[in-house]
XYZ file of N, CA and C in Angstrom:
564
model
N -89.253 -13.335 -21.949
C -90.406 -12.150 -21.536
C -90.555 -12.344 -19.754
N -90.172 -13.760 -18.971
C -90.720 -12.908 -17.710
C -90.332 -12.422 -17.424
N -88.686 -12.863 -18.029
C -87.793 -11.277 -17.187
C -88.339 -10.090 -18.033
N -88.867 -9.528 -18.109
C -89.407 -8.061 -18.656
C -90.475 -7.334 -17.729
N -90.843 -9.153 -17.654
C -92.381 -9.233 -16.773
C -91.487 -8.286 -15.240
N -90.403 -9.293 -15.414
C -90.852 -9.095 -13.601
C -90.180 -7.605 -13.623
N -88.923 -6.830 -14.286
C -88.057 -5.564 -14.290
C -89.352 -4.529 -14.372
N -90.414 -5.002 -15.063
C -91.714 -3.698 -14.850
C -92.488 -4.498 -14.045
N -92.293 -4.872 -12.480
C -92.862 -5.194 -11.557
C -92.169 -4.118 -11.256
N -91.261 -4.529 -10.465
C -90.259 -4.371 -9.455
C -89.927 -2.685 -9.757
N -89.761 -2.454 -11.084
C -89.503 -1.113 -11.245
C -91.196 -0.405 -10.524
N -92.120 -0.588 -10.889
C -93.147 -0.406 -10.249
C -93.440 0.143 -8.963
N -92.918 -0.702 -8.314
C -93.095 -1.060 -7.415
C -91.804 0.218 -6.361
N -90.949 0.110 -7.071
C -90.013 1.265 -6.182
C -90.492 2.805 -6.105
N -90.984 2.415 -8.278
C -91.370 3.869 -8.035
C -92.084 4.467 -7.106
N -93.393 3.397 -6.871
C -94.069 3.277 -6.747
C -94.623 4.441 -4.783
N -93.390 4.078 -4.424
C -92.845 3.086 -2.565
C -91.959 4.936 -2.980
N -91.720 6.320 -3.998
C -90.990 6.779 -3.580
C -91.620 7.510 -3.415
N -93.377 7.977 -3.872
C -94.666 8.776 -3.122
C -94.972 8.447 -1.830
N -94.537 7.427 -1.406
C -94.733 7.051 0.482
C -93.560 7.447 1.729
N -92.729 7.497 0.898
C -91.353 7.919 1.271
C -90.798 9.287 1.724
N -92.421 9.479 1.460
C -91.839 11.656 1.337
C -91.880 11.730 2.640
N -91.849 12.655 3.227
C -91.455 13.578 4.863
C -92.891 14.044 5.071
N -93.565 13.942 6.231
C -94.240 14.525 6.483
C -94.491 16.135 6.620
N -95.079 16.599 6.052
C -95.241 18.179 6.775
C -95.086 18.269 7.873
N -93.569 18.549 8.786
C -93.967 18.900 10.227
C -94.518 20.294 10.428
N -94.912 20.442 12.146
C -95.302 21.580 12.262
C -94.355 22.409 12.977
N -94.688 24.025 12.849
C -93.459 24.348 13.288
C -93.407 23.975 14.845
N -91.825 24.803 15.118
C -91.179 23.840 16.601
C -91.806 24.701 17.833
N -92.128 23.867 18.895
C -91.780 24.817 20.076
C -91.572 25.454 20.269
N -92.441 27.053 21.272
C -90.938 28.345 21.917
C -89.851 27.264 22.849
N -89.316 27.816 22.981
C -88.183 27.855 24.187
C -89.220 27.053 25.601
N -89.384 26.005 26.519
C -89.402 25.905 27.585
C -88.621 27.420 28.649
N -89.547 27.997 29.222
C -89.299 29.213 30.414
C -88.082 28.094 31.254
N -87.269 29.124 31.861
C -86.462 28.233 32.870
C -86.869 27.994 34.708
N -86.800 26.962 35.192
C -87.831 26.229 36.533
C -87.406 27.460 37.388
N -87.775 27.548 38.358
C -88.268 28.860 38.729
C -86.562 28.257 39.739
N -85.676 27.317 40.227
C -84.746 26.183 41.166
C -83.623 27.349 39.841
N -83.766 27.931 38.526
C -82.880 28.527 37.516
C -82.926 29.707 37.346
N -84.261 30.577 37.849
C -84.633 31.651 37.603
C -83.788 32.097 39.282
N -83.820 31.637 39.925
C -83.756 31.596 42.065
C -82.465 31.126 42.002
N -82.087 30.867 41.514
C -80.447 30.042 42.373
C -79.284 30.722 43.677
N -79.091 31.692 43.308
C -78.471 32.854 43.930
C -79.354 32.825 44.753
N -80.226 33.227 44.774
C -80.933 34.358 45.974
C -81.298 32.588 46.325
N -81.446 32.121 46.622
C -82.067 30.848 47.475
C -80.753 30.155 47.797
N -79.826 30.162 47.567
C -78.260 29.891 48.189
C -77.780 30.911 49.075
N -78.236 32.029 49.126
C -77.648 33.844 49.483
C -79.025 33.299 50.543
N -79.504 33.549 50.535
C -81.035 33.486 51.986
C -81.580 31.884 52.989
N -80.474 30.954 51.940
C -80.210 29.795 53.019
C -79.114 30.168 53.985
N -78.278 30.414 53.675
C -76.646 31.408 54.249
C -77.216 31.460 54.909
N -77.803 32.722 55.025
C -78.404 34.446 56.275
C -78.893 33.946 56.785
N -79.128 32.937 56.824
C -80.729 32.686 58.067
C -79.544 30.676 58.631
N -78.937 30.101 58.365
C -77.981 29.185 58.469
C -76.393 29.454 59.553
N -76.046 30.861 59.270
C -74.810 31.033 59.017
C -75.044 31.415 60.494
N -75.512 31.718 61.033
C -76.126 33.075 62.535
C -76.502 31.565 62.876
N -77.398 30.518 62.623
C -78.147 30.057 63.494
C -77.426 29.103 63.996
N -76.069 28.261 63.551
C -75.434 27.597 63.560
C -74.330 28.450 64.258
N -73.619 29.660 64.453
C -72.947 30.797 65.297
C -73.721 30.676 66.904
N -75.025 30.522 66.825
C -75.701 30.470 67.951
C -75.734 29.481 68.691
N -75.909 29.032 68.667
C -75.262 27.042 68.488
C -74.059 27.198 69.103
N -73.565 27.050 68.145
C -71.932 26.924 68.704
C -71.465 27.550 69.831
N -71.837 28.636 70.081
C -71.414 28.954 71.435
C -72.733 29.334 72.753
N -73.466 28.210 72.393
C -74.156 27.785 72.846
C -74.018 26.874 73.389
N -73.154 25.651 72.742
C -72.137 24.573 73.051
C -70.845 24.796 73.392
N -70.261 25.388 73.422
C -68.772 26.207 73.340
C -68.849 27.296 74.277
N -68.751 27.508 75.142
C -68.934 28.803 76.223
C -67.419 29.531 75.998
N -66.708 28.405 76.072
C -65.170 28.563 75.658
C -64.978 28.829 77.874
N -63.700 29.713 77.343
C -62.736 29.124 78.265
C -63.056 29.467 79.779
N -63.271 28.967 81.113
C -64.194 30.049 82.229
C -62.766 30.648 82.789
N -63.144 31.429 83.344
C -61.754 32.641 83.584
C -61.024 31.818 84.735
N -60.298 32.311 85.321
C -59.222 31.325 85.965
C -59.428 32.625 87.670
N -60.213 31.991 88.765
C -59.949 32.696 89.675
C -58.565 33.588 89.776
N -58.378 33.891 90.687
C -56.636 33.960 91.289
C -56.806 33.191 92.760
N -55.404 32.314 92.681
C -55.385 31.370 94.029
C -56.948 32.039 94.827
N -56.247 33.244 95.649
C -56.746 33.741 96.963
C -58.656 33.090 96.427
N -59.224 33.766 95.615
C -60.225 33.790 96.116
C -61.086 32.659 95.700
N -60.148 31.502 95.071
C -60.909 30.441 94.521
C -60.338 29.492 95.568
N -59.463 29.841 96.848
C -59.928 28.839 98.059
C -61.008 29.924 98.995
N -61.090 31.256 99.087
C -62.501 31.059 99.573
C -63.603 30.618 99.496
N -63.248 30.438 97.924
C -64.912 30.273 97.435
C -65.252 28.702 98.021
N -64.333 27.902 97.320
C -63.686 26.493 98.507
C -63.992 26.397 99.804
N -63.376 27.570 100.725
C -63.763 26.958 101.942
C -64.902 27.769 102.415
N -65.183 28.217 102.115
C -66.630 29.357 102.673
C -67.813 28.293 102.183
N -67.719 27.104 101.247
C -69.144 25.759 100.961
C -68.597 25.479 102.848
N -67.102 24.880 103.723
C -66.808 24.017 104.742
C -67.652 25.446 105.597
N -67.727 26.139 105.776
C -68.256 26.679 106.803
C -69.479 26.076 108.176
N -70.843 25.549 106.898
C -71.459 24.699 108.111
C -71.555 23.574 107.879
N -70.730 22.782 107.717
C -70.606 21.680 107.929
C -70.127 20.778 108.513
N -71.133 19.567 108.923
C -69.383 19.519 110.355
C -68.539 18.963 110.115
N -67.391 18.627 110.789
C -65.931 19.075 110.534
C -65.430 17.090 111.021
N -66.137 16.546 110.285
C -65.952 15.407 110.081
C -64.619 15.035 109.087
N -63.808 13.719 109.129
C -62.542 13.593 108.324
C -62.471 13.420 106.863
N -63.668 13.816 106.230
C -63.565 14.169 105.140
C -64.115 15.594 104.639
N -64.365 16.140 105.677
C -64.203 17.576 105.197
C -63.632 18.593 105.251
N -62.333 17.796 106.751
C -61.184 17.795 106.953
C -60.005 17.652 105.971
N -59.923 16.976 105.000
C -59.685 16.460 104.588
C -59.319 17.163 103.209
N -61.064 17.815 103.125
C -60.874 18.267 102.092
C -60.642 20.395 102.146
N -60.505 20.656 103.108
C -60.604 21.303 103.916
C -57.922 21.886 103.608
N -57.475 21.133 103.772
C -55.973 20.802 104.152
C -56.168 20.720 102.757
N -56.830 19.552 101.815
C -56.342 19.864 100.225
C -56.813 21.313 99.968
N -57.686 21.977 100.186
C -57.576 23.809 99.443
C -56.570 24.247 99.569
N -56.325 24.522 101.506
C -54.997 25.136 101.505
C -53.742 25.323 100.809
N -53.384 23.730 100.987
C -52.186 23.219 100.295
C -51.775 24.196 98.644
N -53.531 23.255 98.096
C -53.583 23.970 96.883
C -53.739 26.101 96.735
N -53.587 26.360 98.215
C -53.467 27.881 98.451
C -52.054 27.892 97.460
N -51.935 26.851 98.622
C -50.628 27.726 99.191
C -48.933 27.236 97.949
N -49.789 25.886 97.232
C -49.125 25.615 96.288
C -48.398 27.342 94.800
N -49.486 27.210 94.696
C -50.085 28.482 93.354
C -49.677 29.313 94.206
N -49.670 30.109 95.402
C -49.461 31.390 95.881
C -47.837 31.331 95.538
N -47.172 30.690 95.858
C -45.505 30.361 96.292
C -45.288 29.363 95.491
N -45.524 28.988 94.356
C -45.020 28.059 93.240
C -44.640 27.265 93.282
N -44.646 26.296 94.348
C -44.383 24.697 94.197
C -44.595 24.658 92.994
N -44.090 23.256 93.120
C -43.896 21.725 92.332
C -45.543 21.068 92.429
N -45.538 21.094 90.574
C -46.884 20.074 90.675
C -46.740 18.666 91.872
N -47.381 18.132 92.134
C -47.899 17.485 92.740
C -48.848 16.973 93.684
N -48.864 15.636 94.892
C -48.950 14.741 95.757
C -48.621 14.999 97.011
N -48.386 15.561 98.080
C -47.329 15.828 99.417
C -48.459 15.335 100.655
N -47.610 15.262 101.236
C -48.055 14.275 102.181
C -48.263 15.734 103.397
N -48.993 15.977 104.661
C -48.188 16.876 105.703
C -46.772 17.614 105.499
N -46.249 16.186 106.074
C -45.014 15.970 106.868
C -44.372 17.050 105.909
N -43.980 16.912 103.935
C -43.239 16.944 102.830
C -44.150 18.284 102.555
N -44.872 18.509 102.717
C -45.753 20.331 102.231
C -45.269 21.068 103.010
N -45.455 20.534 104.370
C -44.609 21.829 106.081
C -43.074 21.702 105.197
N -42.444 20.294 104.774
C -41.164 20.684 104.594
C -40.841 21.785 103.133
N -41.787 21.768 102.472
C -41.462 22.216 100.851
C -41.692 24.373 101.663
N -42.656 23.896 102.802
C -43.361 25.274 102.951
C -41.352 25.833 103.449
N -41.268 25.477 105.080
C -39.988 25.611 105.858
C -39.061 25.891 104.390
N -38.660 24.945 103.195
C -37.074 25.533 102.773
C -37.973 26.406 101.362
N -38.628 26.790 101.382
C -39.072 28.234 100.743
C -38.663 29.687 100.790
N -37.972 29.738 99.555
C -37.500 31.265 100.365
C -38.099 32.324 100.357
N -39.677 32.063 99.139
C -40.142 32.718 99.312
C -41.286 33.137 100.285
N -41.499 31.973 101.299
C -42.549 31.697 102.476
C -42.123 32.303 103.172
N -42.797 33.642 104.592
C -42.136 34.278 105.690
C -41.796 32.566 106.154
N -41.002 32.877 107.726
C -40.748 31.067 108.253
C -41.975 31.400 109.663
N -42.899 32.805 109.662
C -44.110 32.555 110.686
C -45.282 32.560 110.169
N -45.394 32.724 108.199
C -46.129 32.558 108.157
C -45.917 30.376 107.425
N -45.076 29.933 107.355
C -44.669 28.599 107.176
C -45.171 27.840 108.864
N -44.873 28.028 110.194
C -45.844 27.733 110.813
C -47.182 27.842 110.876
N -47.529 29.098 110.707
C -48.722 28.646 110.669
C -50.147 27.577 109.864
N -48.954 28.183 108.604
C -50.011 26.681 107.379
C -49.259 25.141 108.093
N -48.228 25.052 108.784
C -48.253 23.800 108.972
C -48.625 23.543 110.229
N -48.690 24.321 111.018
C -49.441 23.815 112.842
C -50.764 23.446 111.894
N -51.543 24.277 110.439
C -52.583 24.501 111.361
C -52.986 22.614 110.081
N -52.132 22.398 109.103
C -52.648 21.024 108.205
C -51.997 19.980 109.555
N -50.831 19.466 111.150
C -51.134 18.876 111.098
C -52.386 18.925 112.286
N -52.728 19.884 112.810
C -54.330 19.475 113.323
C -54.794 19.244 112.690
N -55.208 19.049 111.216
C -56.347 18.954 110.529
C -56.210 17.254 110.143
N -54.639 17.059 110.329
C -54.052 15.463 110.366
C -54.495 14.753 111.158
N -54.519 15.551 112.618
C -54.473 15.015 114.018
C -55.610 14.723 114.133
N -57.073 15.700 113.752
C -57.986 15.259 114.342
C -58.818 14.101 113.101
N -58.106 15.024 111.897
C -58.778 12.777 111.250
C -58.207 11.974 111.209
N -57.540 11.828 111.216
C -56.786 10.639 111.858
C -57.004 10.108 113.636
N -57.655 10.601 114.251
C -57.268 10.355 116.015
C -58.159 9.531 116.288
N -58.989 8.074 117.028
C -59.348 7.642 117.054
C -60.398 8.393 118.202
N -59.553 9.324 119.093
C -60.463 9.724 119.894
C -61.330 11.396 119.165
N -63.242 10.954 119.376
C -63.613 12.313 119.037
C -63.794 13.591 120.295
N -63.372 14.768 119.392
C -62.925 15.868 120.231
C -64.444 16.402 120.504
N -64.418 16.896 122.012
C -65.037 17.850 121.605
C -65.625 19.493 121.670
N -64.059 19.788 121.369
C -64.479 20.835 121.000
C -63.656 21.309 119.413
N -65.169 22.088 118.445
C -64.438 22.001 117.038
C -63.320 22.353 116.994
N -62.723 22.674 115.879
C -61.499 23.073 115.408
C -61.916 24.191 114.723
N -63.233 24.403 113.810
C -63.399 25.710 112.671
C -62.772 25.861 112.357
N -62.314 24.680 111.531
C -61.059 24.569 110.201
C -61.662 25.666 109.364
N -63.051 25.664 108.687
C -62.377 26.312 107.088
C -62.910 27.972 107.760
N -63.017 28.351 109.403
C -62.668 29.596 109.460
C -61.535 30.109 109.341
N -60.582 29.187 110.273
C -58.900 28.779 110.261
C -58.690 29.126 109.021
N -58.559 28.139 108.077
C -57.996 28.097 107.031
C -58.412 29.410 105.828
N -60.105 30.125 105.877
C -59.863 31.248 105.506
C -59.373 32.716 106.592
N -59.121 32.401 107.364
C -58.181 33.303 107.627
C -56.138 33.140 108.039
N -56.249 31.949 107.157
C -55.316 32.049 107.535
C -54.923 32.454 105.679
N -55.323 31.937 104.603
C -55.219 32.471 103.417
C -55.638 34.124 103.971
N -56.381 34.336 104.252
C -55.903 36.830 104.144
C -55.032 36.734 104.850
N -54.123 35.977 106.159
C -52.846 36.469 107.130
C -51.433 36.330 106.001
N -51.586 35.150 104.647
C -50.903 35.222 103.741
C -50.913 35.908 102.822
N -52.612 36.403 102.320
C -52.339 37.836 101.544
C -51.971 38.836 102.274
N -52.300 38.870 102.678
C -51.688 40.346 103.661
C -49.453 40.503 103.629
N -49.085 38.937 103.805
C -48.095 39.029 104.202
C -46.967 39.456 102.875
N -48.479 38.766 101.418
C -47.605 39.087 100.344
C -47.957 40.759 99.933
N -48.882 41.423 100.415
C -48.692 42.675 99.898
C -48.135 42.911 101.259
N -47.453 42.420 102.139
C -45.920 44.021 102.416
C -44.944 43.125 102.041
N -45.024 42.222 101.871
C -43.608 41.558 101.252
C -43.547 42.478 99.895
N -44.298 42.521 99.279
C -44.254 43.682 97.474
C -44.187 44.935 97.990
N -44.913 45.586 98.967
C -44.144 46.865 99.130
C -42.934 46.951 99.542
N -42.434 46.065 100.336
C -41.146 46.152 101.060
C -40.515 45.830 99.735
N -40.041 45.206 98.517
C -39.668 44.675 97.675
C -38.915 43.993 97.511
N -39.877 42.194 98.209
C -39.047 41.690 98.124
C -40.094 40.657 97.617
N -39.219 39.558 96.722
C -39.825 38.739 95.587
C -41.022 38.218 96.484
N -41.818 37.461 95.785
C -42.899 36.359 95.911
C -43.376 35.428 95.462
């Protein structure tokens, strides 16, 4: 009997639970969420950013990297460098720089091998070169030796050398000689 009572109790509880396990009535589903601003305008935003950033980047790049400087012909570069020394006092430093400018000009004009030469070595290169007329080599050599004498002489000379003006005259004379040789058909 005990078993029958227990059976009824258990079955009654199980049958009572079936009523409470029923799902509640659900509300109808919400509408879909609308797309966000980014999702709606992603392509236009990216295109706008590129349109603004690319030209700005190009301008900044151009400002920071102006490109190669134009290469001046040797005569123009020598004239520009020598003109700075026309009104300066002719001390050892100025004479060294003036002779260096004239050597660089001659070396570039007559295709001398690269390197730093003493005045004696440079004068020998001028004299041995087939491209340099002998009178022009002599003018260059005399001027470079005169600059060396002034630079290294312990005595101070009272007469100015006018080295910058003389170097400019030598450049002009060299250019004239080169044009005449080219007209004559001789290689320079």
